Coordinates of C-alpha atoms and ligand atoms in Angstrom, one line a residue:
M19 CA 4.7 -26.3 16.6
A20 CA 5.2 -29.9 17.6
G21 CA 2.8 -31.4 15.0
L22 CA 4.3 -29.7 12.0
P23 CA 7.2 -32.2 11.1
A24 CA 4.8 -35.1 11.5
A25 CA 2.1 -33.5 9.4
L26 CA 4.7 -32.6 6.7
S27 CA 6.2 -36.1 6.7
R28 CA 2.7 -37.7 6.3
R29 CA 2.1 -35.3 3.5
N30 CA 5.4 -36.0 1.8
L31 CA 4.9 -39.7 2.1
R32 CA 1.5 -39.5 0.5
A33 CA 3.1 -37.4 -2.3
I34 CA 5.8 -40.0 -2.8
I35 CA 3.3 -43.0 -2.9
N36 CA 1.2 -41.1 -5.4
G37 CA 4.1 -40.1 -7.6
P38 CA 4.9 -41.8 -10.9
Q39 CA 8.3 -42.8 -9.6
V40 CA 6.7 -45.5 -7.4
L41 CA 5.5 -47.4 -10.5
A42 CA 9.1 -48.3 -11.2
F43 CA 9.1 -50.6 -8.1
I44 CA 6.1 -52.8 -9.3
P45 CA 8.2 -55.2 -11.4
A46 CA 10.8 -55.6 -8.6
L47 CA 8.0 -56.3 -6.1
T48 CA 6.3 -58.9 -8.3
L49 CA 9.6 -60.6 -9.1
G50 CA 10.5 -60.7 -5.4
G51 CA 7.1 -62.3 -4.7
Y52 CA 7.8 -64.9 -7.3
W53 CA 11.1 -65.8 -5.7
L54 CA 9.7 -66.1 -2.3
G55 CA 6.3 -67.5 -2.8
G56 CA 6.2 -69.0 -6.3
E57 CA 3.7 -68.5 -9.2
S58 CA 0.6 -68.0 -7.1
T59 CA 2.2 -65.1 -5.2
L60 CA 3.4 -63.6 -8.5
L61 CA -0.2 -63.7 -9.7
I62 CA -1.7 -62.2 -6.5
L63 CA 0.9 -59.4 -6.4
A64 CA 0.4 -58.6 -10.1
L65 CA -3.3 -58.1 -9.6
V66 CA -3.3 -56.6 -6.1
L67 CA -0.5 -54.0 -6.4
P68 CA -2.0 -52.0 -9.3
A69 CA -5.4 -52.0 -7.5
F70 CA -3.7 -50.8 -4.3
M71 CA -2.0 -48.0 -6.2
A72 CA -5.2 -46.9 -7.8
L73 CA -6.9 -46.7 -4.4
I74 CA -4.1 -44.6 -2.8
G75 CA -3.9 -42.5 -5.9
S76 CA -7.6 -41.6 -5.7
G77 CA -7.2 -40.7 -2.0
A78 CA -4.3 -38.4 -2.8
A79 CA -6.2 -36.8 -5.7
A80 CA -9.1 -36.1 -3.3
Q81 CA -6.6 -34.4 -0.9
G82 CA -5.2 -32.4 -3.9
D83 CA -8.7 -31.2 -4.7
A84 CA -9.2 -30.1 -1.1
L85 CA -6.0 -28.0 -1.4
L86 CA -7.2 -26.5 -4.6
G87 CA -10.5 -25.7 -2.9
L88 CA -8.6 -23.4 -0.6
G89 CA -8.1 -21.1 -3.6
E90 CA -11.9 -20.7 -3.8
L91 CA -13.7 -17.9 -2.2
G92 CA -16.5 -17.5 0.4
Q93 CA -15.5 -19.7 3.3
R94 CA -15.6 -17.0 6.0
E95 CA -18.2 -18.9 8.0
T96 CA -16.0 -22.0 8.1
I97 CA -13.3 -20.0 9.8
E98 CA -15.7 -18.3 12.2
N99 CA -17.2 -21.6 13.3
A100 CA -13.8 -23.2 13.7
L101 CA -12.5 -20.3 15.7
E102 CA -15.6 -20.5 17.9
Q103 CA -15.1 -24.2 18.5
F104 CA -11.4 -23.7 19.2
A105 CA -12.1 -20.8 21.6
I106 CA -14.6 -23.0 23.6
S107 CA -12.2 -26.0 23.8
S108 CA -9.3 -23.6 24.7
T109 CA -11.0 -22.4 27.9
R110 CA -11.7 -26.0 28.9
N111 CA -8.2 -27.3 28.6
D112 CA -5.9 -24.4 29.3
K113 CA -4.8 -24.0 25.7
N114 CA -5.2 -21.0 23.4
T115 CA -6.4 -20.4 19.9
A116 CA -5.7 -17.4 17.5
A117 CA -6.9 -16.0 14.2
I118 CA -4.4 -15.1 11.6
V119 CA -5.4 -13.1 8.4
L120 CA -2.9 -12.7 5.6
E121 CA -3.2 -10.7 2.4
L122 CA -0.9 -10.4 -0.6
D123 CA 0.6 -7.0 -0.9
D124 CA -0.6 -4.9 -3.9
Y125 CA -2.7 -7.7 -5.4
N126 CA -4.4 -5.2 -7.7
G127 CA -1.1 -4.2 -9.0
L128 CA -0.3 -7.8 -9.7
I129 CA -3.6 -8.2 -11.5
S130 CA -2.9 -5.2 -13.7
R131 CA 0.6 -6.3 -14.4
L132 CA 0.0 -10.0 -15.0
G133 CA -3.7 -10.5 -15.7
H134 CA -6.4 -12.5 -13.9
K135 CA -5.3 -15.9 -15.2
A136 CA -1.7 -15.6 -13.8
C137 CA -3.1 -14.2 -10.5
N138 CA -5.4 -17.2 -10.1
D139 CA -2.3 -19.4 -10.4
I140 CA -0.6 -17.2 -7.8
I141 CA -3.5 -17.6 -5.4
R142 CA -3.5 -21.4 -5.9
Q143 CA 0.3 -21.6 -5.2
T144 CA 0.0 -19.2 -2.2
A145 CA -2.8 -21.4 -0.8
D146 CA -0.6 -24.5 -1.1
R147 CA 2.3 -22.8 0.6
I148 CA 0.2 -21.6 3.5
R149 CA -1.2 -25.1 3.9
A150 CA 2.3 -26.6 4.0
V151 CA 3.3 -24.3 6.9
L152 CA 0.3 -25.1 9.1
R153 CA -0.5 -28.2 11.1
E154 CA -3.3 -30.5 9.8
T155 CA -5.5 -29.5 12.7
D156 CA -5.4 -25.7 11.8
I157 CA -8.1 -24.6 9.4
V158 CA -7.3 -22.2 6.5
C159 CA -9.7 -20.6 4.0
R160 CA -9.6 -17.9 1.4
I161 CA -12.0 -15.2 2.5
D162 CA -11.5 -12.5 -0.1
G163 CA -9.5 -11.6 -3.2
S164 CA -6.0 -12.5 -2.0
T165 CA -6.9 -12.7 1.7
F166 CA -6.6 -16.0 3.6
A167 CA -7.7 -16.6 7.2
V168 CA -6.3 -19.2 9.6
A169 CA -8.0 -20.6 12.6
V170 CA -5.1 -21.8 14.8
A171 CA -6.1 -25.1 16.6
P172 CA -5.6 -24.7 20.3
V173 CA -2.0 -25.0 21.5
K174 CA -0.3 -24.7 24.9
R175 CA 1.9 -21.7 24.1
A176 CA -0.1 -19.6 21.7
D177 CA 1.5 -16.3 22.9
L178 CA 2.6 -13.2 21.1
E179 CA 6.1 -14.5 20.3
T180 CA 4.8 -17.8 18.9
L181 CA 2.3 -16.0 16.7
I182 CA 4.9 -13.6 15.4
Q183 CA 7.1 -16.5 14.5
M184 CA 4.2 -18.3 12.9
S185 CA 3.3 -15.2 10.9
A186 CA 6.9 -14.7 9.8
R187 CA 7.0 -18.4 8.6
L188 CA 3.9 -17.8 6.6
Q189 CA 5.4 -14.7 5.1
S190 CA 8.6 -16.4 4.1
A191 CA 6.6 -19.3 2.5
V192 CA 4.5 -16.8 0.5
S193 CA 7.5 -14.8 -0.6
E194 CA 9.3 -17.7 -2.3
P195 CA 9.6 -17.0 -6.0
I196 CA 6.6 -18.2 -8.1
S197 CA 7.1 -19.4 -11.7
I198 CA 4.3 -18.2 -14.0
D199 CA 4.5 -18.7 -17.8
A200 CA 8.3 -19.1 -17.7
S201 CA 8.9 -15.9 -15.7
T202 CA 9.5 -15.5 -12.0
V203 CA 7.1 -13.4 -9.8
Y204 CA 7.9 -12.2 -6.4
T205 CA 5.1 -11.6 -3.9
S206 CA 4.9 -10.6 -0.3
C207 CA 2.1 -10.4 2.2
S208 CA 1.0 -8.5 5.3
V209 CA -0.3 -10.4 8.3
G210 CA -2.6 -9.5 11.1
F211 CA -3.5 -11.8 14.0
C212 CA -5.5 -11.8 17.2
L213 CA -4.7 -14.1 20.2
G214 CA -7.8 -15.8 21.6
A215 CA -7.3 -14.3 25.0
R216 CA -7.2 -10.7 23.5
A217 CA -10.3 -10.8 21.4
P218 CA -12.9 -8.2 22.3
S219 CA -15.4 -11.1 22.8
K220 CA -15.2 -14.9 22.7
T221 CA -17.0 -15.4 19.4
G222 CA -15.4 -16.6 16.2
E223 CA -16.7 -13.5 14.4
S224 CA -15.1 -11.2 16.9
L225 CA -11.7 -13.1 16.7
L226 CA -11.7 -12.9 12.9
E227 CA -12.7 -9.2 12.8
A228 CA -10.0 -8.4 15.3
A229 CA -7.4 -10.1 13.2
E230 CA -8.7 -8.2 10.1
L231 CA -8.3 -4.9 12.0
A232 CA -4.7 -5.9 12.7
L233 CA -4.2 -6.8 9.1
G234 CA -5.5 -3.3 8.1
E235 CA -2.8 -1.8 10.3
A236 CA -0.2 -4.1 8.9
R237 CA -1.2 -3.1 5.3
Q238 CA -0.9 0.6 6.2
N239 CA 2.6 -0.2 7.4
G240 CA 3.4 -2.7 4.7
P241 CA 4.6 -4.2 2.6
N242 CA 5.5 -7.3 4.4
A243 CA 4.4 -6.1 7.9
I244 CA 2.9 -8.1 10.8
R245 CA 0.6 -6.6 13.4
S246 CA -1.1 -8.1 16.5
F247 CA -4.6 -6.9 17.5
S248 CA -4.7 -4.4 20.4
S249 CA -7.6 -2.6 22.1
E250 CA -6.1 0.7 20.8
M251 CA -6.8 -0.5 17.3
L252 CA -10.4 -1.0 18.2
R253 CA -10.5 2.6 19.5
R254 CA -8.9 3.9 16.3
A255 CA -11.4 1.9 14.2
K256 CA -14.2 3.5 16.1
V257 CA -12.9 6.9 15.4
Q258 CA -12.6 6.0 11.7
H259 CA -16.2 4.7 11.8
D260 CA -17.4 7.9 13.3
L261 CA -15.5 10.0 10.7
L262 CA -17.0 7.8 8.0
E263 CA -20.4 9.0 9.0
D264 CA -19.4 12.7 9.0
V265 CA -17.1 12.8 6.0
S266 CA -19.7 13.3 3.3
I267 CA -21.4 16.2 5.1
A268 CA -18.1 17.7 5.9
L269 CA -17.1 17.8 2.2
E270 CA -20.4 19.4 1.3
N271 CA -20.5 22.1 3.9
G272 CA -16.9 23.3 3.6
Q273 CA -15.3 21.7 6.7
I274 CA -12.7 20.1 4.4
L275 CA -10.5 22.7 2.7
P276 CA -7.0 23.0 1.4
W277 CA -4.2 24.5 3.4
F278 CA -1.2 25.7 1.5
Q279 CA 2.5 25.1 1.9
P280 CA 4.9 27.3 -0.1
Q281 CA 7.6 26.1 -2.5
V282 CA 10.6 28.4 -3.3
S283 CA 13.4 28.4 -5.8
T284 CA 16.8 27.7 -4.3
D285 CA 18.2 30.1 -7.0
T286 CA 16.2 33.2 -6.3
G287 CA 14.3 32.5 -3.1
E288 CA 11.1 33.5 -4.8
V289 CA 7.9 31.6 -4.3
T290 CA 7.5 29.2 -7.2
G291 CA 4.2 27.6 -6.0
F292 CA 2.1 26.3 -3.2
E293 CA 1.0 22.7 -2.5
A294 CA -2.6 22.3 -1.5
L295 CA -2.9 19.9 1.4
A296 CA -6.4 18.9 2.7
R297 CA -7.5 19.7 6.2
W298 CA -10.7 18.9 8.0
H299 CA -12.0 21.4 10.6
H300 CA -14.2 19.0 12.6
P301 CA -16.8 20.8 14.7
T302 CA -16.0 18.7 17.8
R303 CA -12.7 17.0 17.1
G304 CA -10.9 20.1 15.9
M305 CA -8.3 20.0 13.1
I306 CA -7.9 16.6 11.6
P307 CA -4.8 15.9 9.3
P308 CA -5.2 13.9 6.1
C309 CA -3.6 10.7 7.4
D310 CA -6.5 10.4 9.8
F311 CA -9.4 11.2 7.4
L312 CA -8.2 10.0 4.0
P313 CA -8.9 6.3 4.9
A314 CA -12.6 7.4 5.7
I315 CA -12.7 9.3 2.3
E316 CA -11.4 6.2 0.6
E317 CA -13.9 3.9 2.3
A318 CA -16.8 6.2 1.6
G319 CA -15.7 6.3 -2.1
L320 CA -15.4 10.1 -1.9
F321 CA -11.9 10.6 -3.3
E322 CA -13.3 12.2 -6.5
R323 CA -15.4 14.6 -4.5
L324 CA -12.5 15.5 -2.3
G325 CA -10.4 16.2 -5.5
E326 CA -13.2 18.5 -6.9
V327 CA -13.3 20.5 -3.6
I328 CA -9.5 20.8 -3.3
L329 CA -9.1 21.7 -7.0
Y330 CA -11.9 24.3 -7.0
Q331 CA -10.5 25.9 -3.8
S332 CA -6.9 25.8 -5.1
L333 CA -7.8 27.5 -8.4
A334 CA -9.9 30.1 -6.6
S335 CA -6.9 30.8 -4.4
M336 CA -4.7 31.4 -7.4
I337 CA -7.1 34.1 -8.5
K338 CA -7.2 35.6 -5.0
W339 CA -3.4 35.7 -4.8
Q340 CA -3.3 37.4 -8.1
E341 CA -5.9 40.0 -6.9
N342 CA -3.8 40.7 -3.9
G343 CA -0.8 41.4 -6.0
F344 CA 1.2 38.2 -5.4
S345 CA 2.7 36.2 -8.2
V346 CA 2.2 32.5 -7.6
P347 CA 3.2 30.6 -10.7
K348 CA 1.7 27.3 -9.8
V349 CA -0.5 25.4 -7.4
G350 CA 0.2 21.7 -6.7
V351 CA -2.8 19.4 -6.2
N352 CA -2.5 15.8 -5.0
F353 CA -4.4 13.3 -7.2
S354 CA -5.3 9.9 -5.8
S355 CA -5.3 6.9 -8.1
A356 CA -9.2 6.8 -7.7
E357 CA -9.3 10.2 -9.3
L358 CA -6.8 9.3 -12.0
R359 CA -9.0 6.4 -13.0
N360 CA -11.9 8.8 -14.0
P361 CA -12.2 8.6 -17.8
K362 CA -13.6 12.2 -17.9
L363 CA -10.7 13.6 -15.8
V364 CA -8.9 15.5 -18.5
D365 CA -12.2 17.2 -19.7
K366 CA -13.1 18.0 -16.1
I367 CA -9.7 19.7 -15.4
R368 CA -9.8 21.6 -18.7
W369 CA -13.3 22.9 -17.8
E370 CA -12.2 23.9 -14.3
L371 CA -9.2 25.8 -15.6
D372 CA -11.4 27.5 -18.2
R373 CA -13.9 28.5 -15.6
F374 CA -11.1 30.4 -13.7
D375 CA -9.5 31.6 -17.0
L376 CA -6.1 30.0 -15.9
S377 CA -3.7 28.5 -18.3
P378 CA -3.0 24.7 -17.7
D379 CA 0.6 25.3 -16.7
R380 CA -0.6 27.0 -13.5
L381 CA -1.7 23.6 -12.2
A382 CA 0.9 21.0 -11.0
V383 CA -0.7 17.6 -10.9
E384 CA 1.0 15.6 -8.1
V385 CA 1.1 11.9 -8.7
L386 CA 2.7 9.5 -6.2
E387 CA 5.7 7.6 -7.6
T388 CA 4.1 4.3 -6.4
V389 CA 1.1 5.0 -8.6
V390 CA 3.3 5.6 -11.7
A391 CA 5.4 2.6 -10.9
A392 CA 2.4 0.2 -10.6
T393 CA 0.6 1.5 -13.7
G394 CA 0.4 -0.5 -16.9
D395 CA -1.0 0.7 -20.1
D396 CA -4.4 1.7 -18.7
I397 CA -6.7 4.7 -18.0
I398 CA -4.3 6.2 -15.4
T399 CA -1.5 6.3 -18.1
R400 CA -3.8 7.9 -20.6
N401 CA -5.1 10.5 -18.1
I402 CA -1.6 11.5 -16.9
A403 CA -0.4 11.8 -20.5
G404 CA -3.6 13.7 -21.4
L405 CA -3.1 16.2 -18.5
A406 CA 0.5 16.6 -19.6
S407 CA -0.5 17.3 -23.2
L408 CA -3.2 19.7 -22.0
G409 CA -0.2 21.7 -20.5
C410 CA -0.4 20.9 -16.8
S411 CA 2.9 20.1 -15.1
I412 CA 3.3 16.6 -13.7
D413 CA 5.1 16.3 -10.3
L414 CA 6.2 12.9 -9.3
D415 CA 5.5 12.8 -5.5
D416 CA 7.5 11.0 -2.8
F417 CA 10.2 10.2 -5.4
G418 CA 12.6 7.5 -4.2
T419 CA 10.0 5.5 -2.4
G420 CA 8.1 3.9 -5.4
H421 CA 10.5 2.4 -7.9
A422 CA 9.2 4.2 -11.0
S423 CA 11.2 3.1 -14.0
I424 CA 12.9 5.7 -16.2
A425 CA 10.7 4.4 -19.0
N426 CA 7.6 5.3 -17.0
I427 CA 9.0 8.8 -16.1
R428 CA 9.4 9.4 -19.8
R429 CA 6.0 7.9 -20.7
F430 CA 4.2 10.1 -18.2
S431 CA 5.9 13.2 -19.4
V432 CA 7.0 14.0 -15.8
D433 CA 8.2 17.6 -15.4
R434 CA 9.5 17.5 -11.9
I435 CA 10.4 15.0 -9.2
K436 CA 9.7 15.7 -5.6
I437 CA 12.5 14.0 -3.7
D438 CA 11.0 12.3 -0.6
R439 CA 11.7 13.6 2.8
S440 CA 13.5 10.4 3.8
F441 CA 16.4 11.4 1.5
I442 CA 16.4 15.1 2.6
M443 CA 16.6 14.5 6.4
K444 CA 20.1 15.4 7.6
V445 CA 21.3 15.8 4.0
D446 CA 23.7 18.5 5.4
T447 CA 25.4 16.2 7.9
D448 CA 25.0 12.7 6.6
P449 CA 27.3 11.8 3.7
E450 CA 25.2 8.8 2.7
Q451 CA 22.2 11.1 2.3
Q452 CA 24.3 13.5 0.3
H453 CA 25.4 10.8 -2.1
M454 CA 21.8 9.6 -2.6
V455 CA 20.5 13.1 -3.3
A456 CA 23.4 13.9 -5.6
A457 CA 22.7 10.7 -7.6
I458 CA 19.0 11.6 -7.9
L459 CA 19.9 15.1 -9.0
T460 CA 22.4 13.9 -11.6
M461 CA 19.7 11.5 -13.0
A462 CA 17.2 14.4 -13.1
E463 CA 19.6 16.7 -14.9
Q464 CA 20.3 14.0 -17.5
L465 CA 16.6 13.5 -18.0
K466 CA 16.0 17.3 -18.0
L467 CA 13.6 17.1 -15.0
E468 CA 13.1 19.8 -12.5
T469 CA 13.6 18.9 -8.8
L470 CA 12.1 19.8 -5.5
G471 CA 13.3 18.7 -2.1
E472 CA 10.4 17.8 0.3
G473 CA 10.3 18.2 4.0
V474 CA 13.2 20.6 4.4
E475 CA 13.3 21.5 8.1
T476 CA 16.6 23.3 8.6
I477 CA 18.7 26.0 7.1
G478 CA 21.5 23.5 6.8
E479 CA 19.4 21.1 4.7
H480 CA 18.2 24.1 2.6
A481 CA 21.8 25.3 2.0
M482 CA 23.0 21.8 1.1
L483 CA 20.2 21.2 -1.4
A484 CA 21.0 24.6 -3.0
Q485 CA 24.6 23.6 -3.2
L486 CA 23.9 20.2 -4.7
G487 CA 21.7 21.8 -7.4
C488 CA 18.2 21.0 -6.3
G489 CA 15.9 23.5 -8.0
H490 CA 13.1 24.0 -5.4
I491 CA 12.4 23.3 -1.8
Q492 CA 9.4 22.9 0.4
G493 CA 9.2 22.1 4.1
F494 CA 8.6 23.2 7.7
G495 CA 11.9 25.1 7.7
L496 CA 10.3 27.5 5.2
A497 CA 6.7 27.3 6.4
R498 CA 4.1 24.8 7.6
P499 CA 0.9 24.4 5.6
M500 CA -1.4 27.3 6.5
P501 CA -5.0 28.4 5.7
F502 CA -5.4 30.7 2.7
E503 CA -5.8 33.8 4.8
D504 CA -2.4 33.3 6.4
T505 CA -0.6 32.9 3.0
L506 CA -1.1 36.6 2.2
D507 CA 0.7 37.7 5.4
W508 CA 3.4 35.0 5.0
M509 CA 4.1 36.2 1.4
Q510 CA 4.3 39.8 2.5
K511 CA 6.9 38.9 5.1
H512 CA 8.8 36.6 2.7
R513 CA 9.0 39.4 0.2
A514 CA 10.4 41.7 2.8
K515 CA 12.9 39.1 4.0
L516 CA 14.1 38.5 0.4
A517 CA 14.7 42.2 -0.1
E518 CA 16.9 42.4 3.0
T519 CA 18.8 39.1 3.2
P520 CA 21.5 37.8 0.8
K521 CA 20.4 34.8 -1.2
I522 CA 21.5 31.2 -0.6
G523 CA 22.9 30.7 -4.1
R524 CA 22.3 27.6 -6.1
R525 CA 25.2 25.7 -7.5
T526 CA 25.9 26.8 -11.1
G527 CA 27.4 24.7 -13.9
Ligands
C2E17 P1 2.4 14.7 0.6 O1 1.7 15.0 -0.7 O2 3.8 14.0 0.5 O3 2.5 16.0 1.4 C1 3.6 16.4 2.1 C2 3.3 16.1 3.6 O4 4.5 16.4 4.3 C3 2.2 17.0 4.2 O5 1.6 16.2 5.2 C4 3.0 18.1 4.8 O6 2.4 18.7 5.9 C5 4.2 17.3 5.3 N1 5.4 18.2 5.5 C6 5.7 19.2 4.7 N2 6.9 19.7 5.1 C7 7.4 18.9 6.1 C8 8.5 18.9 6.9 O7 9.4 19.8 6.8 N3 8.6 18.0 7.9 C9 7.7 17.0 8.0 N4 7.8 16.1 9.0 N5 6.6 17.0 7.3 C10 6.4 17.9 6.3 P2 0.0 16.2 5.3 O8 -0.6 17.6 5.0 O9 -0.3 15.6 6.6 O10 -0.4 15.3 4.1 C11 -0.1 13.9 4.1 C12 -0.4 13.3 2.8 O11 -1.8 13.2 2.6 C13 0.2 14.0 1.6 O12 1.5 13.7 1.5 C14 -0.7 13.5 0.5 O13 -0.2 12.3 0.0 C15 -2.0 13.3 1.2 N6 -2.9 14.4 0.9 C16 -3.0 15.6 1.4 N7 -4.0 16.4 0.9 C17 -4.5 15.6 -0.1 C18 -5.5 15.8 -1.1 O14 -6.2 16.9 -1.2 N8 -5.8 14.8 -1.9 C19 -5.1 13.6 -1.9 N9 -5.4 12.6 -2.7 N10 -4.1 13.4 -1.0 C20 -3.8 14.4 -0.1
CA18 CA1 2.1 15.9 -2.5
CA19 CA1 5.4 14.1 -0.9

């Protein structure tokens, strides 16, 4: 952007004039005046210079206040109006505008780790950095928690490439380390933008909303992602909107139910459990996978209700397996952080287990590694510890993707780690993968944790995991998730297969 160096140098100049260092020049200037113009000049300079400094200083202070104002909320309308004006003037003079929306990644995590006061400082510093990257003609406001919106003043080449570069510049400014209370904090942000020419309609509101949709996609692919608005996003958002309307009814009338995917021991080949994975049988759209409807569940605030439905059905299935003569030691149920924040969770689970007369060790509580990693000493910690002391097993899901510390693994009484599929893929042919999995398994052995390899698709991966000493496996190679009725048939066949085939032995010693 051509105006950027000029804007920066003006800003820098103002900062220099306003800085205390400039006071050091006042004696020299007055002395110079005395030499050149005599006593009268000395008198004039001695009076005028401090007055001049005071004037400039107040101007710069006002500018500082305006920058601080950027940290304040509720300026959505300002951005919408600016975008609308920019869009109108763009069509007149062959230039283009764009809306950019930027949000700090995992801001809630930052709040729970550092507290509100420190996070206010982070917002303020982030605001300053964003401002410093933009031209003076661009408008920037904070529109929500850690979300900032930019109305890009019309420019000749506001195309995809320019906007990606601009977004990347914003990201690198935001990710500079921040000093808070003598410690250093690292932040990152996701960015969504919409080019004026691509907006669904020419209003400021439409441009901003389109950029927000793109931000939503960036966040899903984050951290630190950039997405540009496309009409496909609008279509997906419409589907989400429709699902949102149906989801609550679907939960109540049994359209959303768990499917089950088996887990087996690499030692014996026996089934050691099933993971319950939610599926929605939509009357018109057919079977919808969780990645498509969990966002609607979240938006409708129905994670707790989903959890109740899945848990009830999973425990009921344990009884039905038992009645059909199959021994299934455990059922794994995924718990979202919304559920884990319920202060009555432990009582609720105890009550459900009692109702089915199942001992707590028959339930494996699956918690994402990212949730454990981001959790301070709060209700989530107490709940997981409470479920562990009730006797449930705690499975750390997607292990390797979430940076949980060993201290947290200990604190949460984790029983088993579920090694993420990204480490399991091609583990039989890729030595890098083998080293990673071997390292994870050694750590687990030292910490006396059980292990399960997720997403095992081939016999080769299964055999390698067994050889490396991974205790359990789960994946399409064994079976895809299936409705309850199919599990009976699958187990029958699995039993028969076990009886006739030699086992893939697990490494011993
Ligand atoms: P997850 O807990 O990591 O579940 C494993 C996912 O990997 C499942 O996707 C499963 O179908 C898939 N998968 C299993 N084996 C393989 C394989 O060999 N190859 C590949 N490519 N994929 C495999 P699914 O069922 O689509 O679930 C996606 C995610 O949705 C789950 O990931 C879990 O985080 C979430 N989820 C599912 N059901 C529930 C639920 O009842 N409650 C909550 N809170 N989250 C759920
Ligand atoms: Ca899981
Ligand atoms: Ca997983």
